[in-house]
């Protein structure tokens, strides 16, 4: 009575296998007339890596050439790939499920990149994808895009019940408490008020000093004219005139500088008074006196 039960268990243990052999693709010689050989080989190798990354078994044309005897090598690899019979011959020789052909066509606007997959059983087209206007530095991205479009269609046509590579779905983001949105602080207003009562004093003093400087300037000019008079014969008088002119000239420069500084100070008081206390005034007047005259300026940043 145990023999029938044991036979039943053995039969149940030998159920049908759920996994299928992976797809095998032959990368046939490309259609790339006129394209430099180094670009063609680089494109073929990139497509090979892309197919292997997607879980396919890949047979390259160089590997197929090593498998074939010399008498068949030229007939198989040199056939017209535009004919279905040639594609069937290539696929059967490589024991592949499909034949993949890379197409590179060069135009003035760039390359047209394409991938075409044909079934070995009948040589008919399974999937194709083209990317026009591709620059040389964009070839790899275009080939990657084409392989990602072609491979799923080949799987669906040749392995309709098999599932593709597992893609792990990222976990949903955890809910994080939202921080309340705080309105921006209102802008600080600059309060201004009238200038203090003493603001006119620097300007008044400056005006007086400018007048004094003008007097000394005229006196120095008068001494210069007397000194340059050709009728002047007293040497001592000339020395005195020169000393007096130099003294008047220096006093004139100093009076002009101080007077201008006083006027500028009054102007700055009216301009800057009433700004915020936390913003210190960074402007100050300057005055300098040289041999050719005086200079007055402002140093700093106005509000």
GROMACS .gro file of C-alpha atoms in nm:
model
  303
    1UNK     CA    1   0.000   0.000   0.000
    2UNK     CA    2   0.298   0.231   0.043
    3UNK     CA    3   0.419   0.188  -0.317
    4UNK     CA    4   0.131   0.383  -0.481
    5UNK     CA    5   0.171   0.663  -0.222
    6UNK     CA    6   0.546   0.682  -0.285
    7UNK     CA    7   0.491   0.694  -0.662
    8UNK     CA    8   0.242   0.976  -0.619
    9UNK     CA    9   0.491   1.180  -0.413
   10UNK     CA   10   0.762   1.128  -0.675
   11UNK     CA   11   0.531   1.247  -0.952
   12UNK     CA   12   0.432   1.556  -0.753
   13UNK     CA   13   0.797   1.633  -0.683
   14UNK     CA   14   0.876   1.635  -1.056
   15UNK     CA   15   0.642   1.919  -1.145
   16UNK     CA   16   0.713   2.144  -1.447
   17UNK     CA   17   0.999   2.394  -1.409
   18UNK     CA   18   0.884   2.750  -1.377
   19UNK     CA   19   1.201   2.914  -1.502
   20UNK     CA   20   1.296   2.946  -1.866
   21UNK     CA   21   1.635   2.987  -2.026
   22UNK     CA   22   1.731   3.351  -2.079
   23UNK     CA   23   1.707   3.499  -2.423
   24UNK     CA   24   2.013   3.481  -2.646
   25UNK     CA   25   2.079   3.760  -2.893
   26UNK     CA   26   2.336   3.773  -3.170
   27UNK     CA   27   2.484   4.115  -3.236
   28UNK     CA   28   2.528   4.089  -3.612
   29UNK     CA   29   2.772   4.301  -3.814
   30UNK     CA   30   2.636   4.659  -3.815
   31UNK     CA   31   2.493   4.869  -4.095
   32UNK     CA   32   2.738   5.160  -4.076
   33UNK     CA   33   2.875   5.239  -4.419
   34UNK     CA   34   3.109   5.539  -4.417
   35UNK     CA   35   3.126   5.563  -4.036
   36UNK     CA   36   3.478   5.547  -3.882
   37UNK     CA   37   3.567   5.200  -3.763
   38UNK     CA   38   3.656   5.306  -3.409
   39UNK     CA   39   3.308   5.459  -3.363
   40UNK     CA   40   3.143   5.143  -3.497
   41UNK     CA   41   3.336   4.910  -3.263
   42UNK     CA   42   3.273   5.142  -2.969
   43UNK     CA   43   2.898   5.141  -3.042
   44UNK     CA   44   2.890   4.760  -3.076
   45UNK     CA   45   3.066   4.713  -2.745
   46UNK     CA   46   2.832   4.955  -2.568
   47UNK     CA   47   2.526   4.770  -2.701
   48UNK     CA   48   2.680   4.443  -2.581
   49UNK     CA   49   2.717   4.581  -2.229
   50UNK     CA   50   2.362   4.718  -2.229
   51UNK     CA   51   2.213   4.383  -2.332
   52UNK     CA   52   2.409   4.192  -2.069
   53UNK     CA   53   2.301   4.442  -1.806
   54UNK     CA   54   1.937   4.364  -1.892
   55UNK     CA   55   1.990   3.992  -1.831
   56UNK     CA   56   2.036   3.869  -2.189
   57UNK     CA   57   2.292   3.623  -2.324
   58UNK     CA   58   2.488   3.793  -2.600
   59UNK     CA   59   2.686   3.644  -2.885
   60UNK     CA   60   2.909   3.887  -3.075
   61UNK     CA   61   2.994   3.854  -3.442
   62UNK     CA   62   3.361   3.794  -3.355
   63UNK     CA   63   3.263   3.503  -3.130
   64UNK     CA   64   3.043   3.356  -3.405
   65UNK     CA   65   3.331   3.387  -3.651
   66UNK     CA   66   3.550   3.174  -3.423
   67UNK     CA   67   3.281   2.906  -3.400
   68UNK     CA   68   3.232   2.870  -3.776
   69UNK     CA   69   3.470   2.672  -3.997
   70UNK     CA   70   3.657   2.880  -4.254
   71UNK     CA   71   3.444   2.743  -4.540
   72UNK     CA   72   3.121   2.875  -4.385
   73UNK     CA   73   3.253   3.192  -4.222
   74UNK     CA   74   3.232   3.418  -4.527
   75UNK     CA   75   2.900   3.277  -4.647
   76UNK     CA   76   2.730   3.326  -4.309
   77UNK     CA   77   2.876   3.659  -4.193
   78UNK     CA   78   2.889   3.810  -4.541
   79UNK     CA   79   2.529   3.745  -4.641
   80UNK     CA   80   2.281   4.023  -4.716
   81UNK     CA   81   2.125   4.109  -4.381
   82UNK     CA   82   1.836   4.283  -4.557
   83UNK     CA   83   1.705   3.937  -4.651
   84UNK     CA   84   1.514   3.724  -4.401
   85UNK     CA   85   1.703   3.409  -4.507
   86UNK     CA   86   2.034   3.571  -4.408
   87UNK     CA   87   1.901   3.667  -4.066
   88UNK     CA   88   1.772   3.314  -4.009
   89UNK     CA   89   2.111   3.172  -4.106
   90UNK     CA   90   2.291   3.407  -3.866
   91UNK     CA   91   2.058   3.328  -3.575
   92UNK     CA   92   2.077   2.951  -3.627
   93UNK     CA   93   2.456   2.958  -3.657
   94UNK     CA   94   2.482   3.146  -3.327
   95UNK     CA   95   2.204   2.938  -3.164
   96UNK     CA   96   2.037   3.267  -3.073
   97UNK     CA   97   1.671   3.352  -3.032
   98UNK     CA   98   1.703   3.682  -3.215
   99UNK     CA   99   1.946   3.880  -3.428
  100UNK     CA  100   2.022   4.241  -3.335
  101UNK     CA  101   2.160   4.483  -3.592
  102UNK     CA  102   2.307   4.823  -3.500
  103UNK     CA  103   2.251   5.095  -3.759
  104UNK     CA  104   2.465   5.410  -3.780
  105UNK     CA  105   2.403   5.658  -4.061
  106UNK     CA  106   2.596   5.984  -4.075
  107UNK     CA  107   2.429   6.307  -4.193
  108UNK     CA  108   2.534   6.671  -4.183
  109UNK     CA  109   2.306   6.723  -3.882
  110UNK     CA  110   2.456   6.426  -3.695
  111UNK     CA  111   2.411   6.050  -3.676
  112UNK     CA  112   2.092   5.852  -3.701
  113UNK     CA  113   2.120   5.573  -3.445
  114UNK     CA  114   1.899   5.266  -3.464
  115UNK     CA  115   1.859   4.915  -3.328
  116UNK     CA  116   1.664   4.642  -3.512
  117UNK     CA  117   1.581   4.299  -3.366
  118UNK     CA  118   1.473   4.005  -3.586
  119UNK     CA  119   1.343   3.663  -3.480
  120UNK     CA  120   1.560   3.367  -3.576
  121UNK     CA  121   1.262   3.141  -3.644
  122UNK     CA  122   1.137   3.344  -3.943
  123UNK     CA  123   1.374   3.642  -3.980
  124UNK     CA  124   1.091   3.889  -3.926
  125UNK     CA  125   1.123   4.219  -3.744
  126UNK     CA  126   1.042   4.209  -3.372
  127UNK     CA  127   1.124   4.565  -3.266
  128UNK     CA  128   1.316   4.871  -3.381
  129UNK     CA  129   1.395   5.216  -3.253
  130UNK     CA  130   1.569   5.514  -3.416
  131UNK     CA  131   1.715   5.833  -3.270
  132UNK     CA  132   1.790   6.104  -3.533
  133UNK     CA  133   2.023   6.405  -3.512
  134UNK     CA  134   2.269   6.255  -3.263
  135UNK     CA  135   2.607   6.423  -3.210
  136UNK     CA  136   2.916   6.209  -3.165
  137UNK     CA  137   2.930   6.280  -2.793
  138UNK     CA  138   2.564   6.167  -2.761
  139UNK     CA  139   2.604   5.825  -2.928
  140UNK     CA  140   2.619   5.624  -2.605
  141UNK     CA  141   2.304   5.786  -2.466
  142UNK     CA  142   2.119   5.724  -2.793
  143UNK     CA  143   2.225   5.358  -2.801
  144UNK     CA  144   2.116   5.315  -2.440
  145UNK     CA  145   1.778   5.469  -2.518
  146UNK     CA  146   1.732   5.243  -2.821
  147UNK     CA  147   1.820   4.926  -2.628
  148UNK     CA  148   1.578   5.018  -2.350
  149UNK     CA  149   1.300   5.049  -2.610
  150UNK     CA  150   1.383   4.737  -2.812
  151UNK     CA  151   1.460   4.475  -2.543
  152UNK     CA  152   1.117   4.481  -2.370
  153UNK     CA  153   0.943   4.427  -2.705
  154UNK     CA  154   1.174   4.133  -2.784
  155UNK     CA  155   1.098   3.978  -2.445
  156UNK     CA  156   0.727   4.019  -2.498
  157UNK     CA  157   0.745   3.858  -2.841
  158UNK     CA  158   0.972   3.563  -2.754
  159UNK     CA  159   0.902   3.512  -2.381
  160UNK     CA  160   0.547   3.637  -2.328
  161UNK     CA  161   0.508   3.446  -1.998
  162UNK     CA  162   0.846   3.528  -1.848
  163UNK     CA  163   0.893   3.824  -1.624
  164UNK     CA  164   1.167   4.074  -1.681
  165UNK     CA  165   1.432   4.168  -1.429
  166UNK     CA  166   1.290   4.244  -1.089
  167UNK     CA  167   1.266   4.613  -1.016
  168UNK     CA  168   1.250   4.700  -0.652
  169UNK     CA  169   0.995   4.965  -0.584
  170UNK     CA  170   1.130   5.226  -0.346
  171UNK     CA  171   0.940   5.245  -0.019
  172UNK     CA  172   0.694   5.529   0.009
  173UNK     CA  173   0.834   5.834   0.179
  174UNK     CA  174   0.755   5.861   0.545
  175UNK     CA  175   0.524   6.135   0.648
  176UNK     CA  176   0.713   6.412   0.814
  177UNK     CA  177   0.540   6.686   1.009
  178UNK     CA  178   0.518   7.005   0.817
  179UNK     CA  179   0.659   7.310   0.981
  180UNK     CA  180   0.424   7.607   0.991
  181UNK     CA  181   0.503   7.873   0.740
  182UNK     CA  182   0.601   8.188   0.920
  183UNK     CA  183   0.534   8.519   0.749
  184UNK     CA  184   0.843   8.732   0.690
  185UNK     CA  185   0.900   9.006   0.943
  186UNK     CA  186   0.771   9.348   0.838
  187UNK     CA  187   1.039   9.580   0.705
  188UNK     CA  188   1.176   9.830   0.948
  189UNK     CA  189   1.074  10.183   0.873
  190UNK     CA  190   1.329  10.460   0.884
  191UNK     CA  191   1.203  10.745   1.090
  192UNK     CA  192   1.324  11.087   0.994
  193UNK     CA  193   1.293  11.413   1.182
  194UNK     CA  194   1.407  11.766   1.137
  195UNK     CA  195   1.774  11.845   1.171
  196UNK     CA  196   1.888  11.982   1.508
  197UNK     CA  197   1.901  12.354   1.567
  198UNK     CA  198   2.280  12.368   1.559
  199UNK     CA  199   2.303  12.224   1.207
  200UNK     CA  200   2.348  12.569   1.048
  201UNK     CA  201   2.651  12.656   1.261
  202UNK     CA  202   2.915  12.460   1.064
  203UNK     CA  203   2.789  12.614   0.741
  204UNK     CA  204   2.799  12.967   0.892
  205UNK     CA  205   3.151  12.915   1.021
  206UNK     CA  206   3.250  12.765   0.688
  207UNK     CA  207   3.115  13.066   0.500
  208UNK     CA  208   3.320  13.298   0.724
  209UNK     CA  209   3.633  13.092   0.668
  210UNK     CA  210   3.576  13.092   0.293
  211UNK     CA  211   3.557  13.471   0.304
  212UNK     CA  212   3.878  13.490   0.510
  213UNK     CA  213   4.045  13.254   0.266
  214UNK     CA  214   3.942  13.479  -0.022
  215UNK     CA  215   4.099  13.780   0.153
  216UNK     CA  216   4.425  13.596   0.206
  217UNK     CA  217   4.414  13.471  -0.154
  218UNK     CA  218   4.377  13.827  -0.287
  219UNK     CA  219   4.656  13.947  -0.059
  220UNK     CA  220   4.887  13.672  -0.183
  221UNK     CA  221   4.807  13.770  -0.542
  222UNK     CA  222   4.884  14.133  -0.468
  223UNK     CA  223   5.221  14.040  -0.315
  224UNK     CA  224   5.301  13.826  -0.619
  225UNK     CA  225   5.229  14.112  -0.859
  226UNK     CA  226   5.454  14.349  -0.659
  227UNK     CA  227   5.728  14.089  -0.645
  228UNK     CA  228   5.723  14.037  -1.023
  229UNK     CA  229   5.733  14.414  -1.092
  230UNK     CA  230   6.050  14.492  -1.285
  231UNK     CA  231   6.082  14.836  -1.119
  232UNK     CA  232   6.133  14.677  -0.777
  233UNK     CA  233   6.495  14.753  -0.679
  234UNK     CA  234   6.494  14.700  -0.301
  235UNK     CA  235   6.612  14.343  -0.238
  236UNK     CA  236   6.497  14.338   0.124
  237UNK     CA  237   6.148  14.448   0.021
  238UNK     CA  238   6.137  14.164  -0.228
  239UNK     CA  239   6.226  13.914   0.046
  240UNK     CA  240   5.952  14.055   0.268
  241UNK     CA  241   5.696  14.043  -0.015
  242UNK     CA  242   5.786  13.680  -0.089
  243UNK     CA  243   5.747  13.579   0.278
  244UNK     CA  244   5.417  13.766   0.311
  245UNK     CA  245   5.283  13.610  -0.010
  246UNK     CA  246   5.375  13.259   0.102
  247UNK     CA  247   5.208  13.316   0.440
  248UNK     CA  248   4.892  13.454   0.282
  249UNK     CA  249   4.878  13.166   0.034
  250UNK     CA  250   4.904  12.901   0.310
  251UNK     CA  251   4.644  13.077   0.523
  252UNK     CA  252   4.414  13.098   0.220
  253UNK     CA  253   4.441  12.724   0.156
  254UNK     CA  254   4.375  12.637   0.518
  255UNK     CA  255   4.075  12.872   0.539
  256UNK     CA  256   3.927  12.729   0.216
  257UNK     CA  257   3.968  12.372   0.342
  258UNK     CA  258   3.810  12.438   0.681
  259UNK     CA  259   3.532  12.649   0.532
  260UNK     CA  260   3.442  12.382   0.278
  261UNK     CA  261   3.447  12.116   0.551
  262UNK     CA  262   3.202  12.323   0.754
  263UNK     CA  263   2.961  12.359   0.463
  264UNK     CA  264   2.981  11.988   0.382
  265UNK     CA  265   2.922  11.900   0.748
  266UNK     CA  266   2.598  12.097   0.752
  267UNK     CA  267   2.485  11.926   0.433
  268UNK     CA  268   2.555  11.581   0.580
  269UNK     CA  269   2.367  11.664   0.898
  270UNK     CA  270   2.056  11.754   0.698
  271UNK     CA  271   2.102  11.447   0.475
  272UNK     CA  272   2.171  11.183   0.737
  273UNK     CA  273   1.988  11.297   1.046
  274UNK     CA  274   1.702  11.071   1.149
  275UNK     CA  275   1.831  10.730   1.021
  276UNK     CA  276   1.799  10.416   1.235
  277UNK     CA  277   2.015  10.405   1.541
  278UNK     CA  278   2.139  10.055   1.460
  279UNK     CA  279   2.278  10.176   1.125
  280UNK     CA  280   2.580  10.389   1.210
  281UNK     CA  281   2.663  10.663   0.967
  282UNK     CA  282   2.959  10.555   0.758
  283UNK     CA  283   3.010  10.885   0.573
  284UNK     CA  284   3.260  11.149   0.674
  285UNK     CA  285   3.395  11.457   0.496
  286UNK     CA  286   3.763  11.492   0.410
  287UNK     CA  287   3.971  11.788   0.303
  288UNK     CA  288   4.330  11.814   0.184
  289UNK     CA  289   4.553  12.096   0.073
  290UNK     CA  290   4.828  12.064  -0.186
  291UNK     CA  291   5.066  12.285  -0.376
  292UNK     CA  292   4.816  12.333  -0.660
  293UNK     CA  293   4.508  12.395  -0.446
  294UNK     CA  294   4.266  12.214  -0.211
  295UNK     CA  295   4.033  11.913  -0.237
  296UNK     CA  296   3.714  11.828  -0.049
  297UNK     CA  297   3.538  11.490  -0.065
  298UNK     CA  298   3.318  11.234   0.110
  299UNK     CA  299   3.434  10.892   0.229
  300UNK     CA  300   3.187  10.614   0.312
  301UNK     CA  301   2.842  10.488   0.204
  302UNK     CA  302   2.534  10.701   0.181
  303UNK     CA  303   2.201  10.552   0.307
   0.00000   0.00000   0.00000
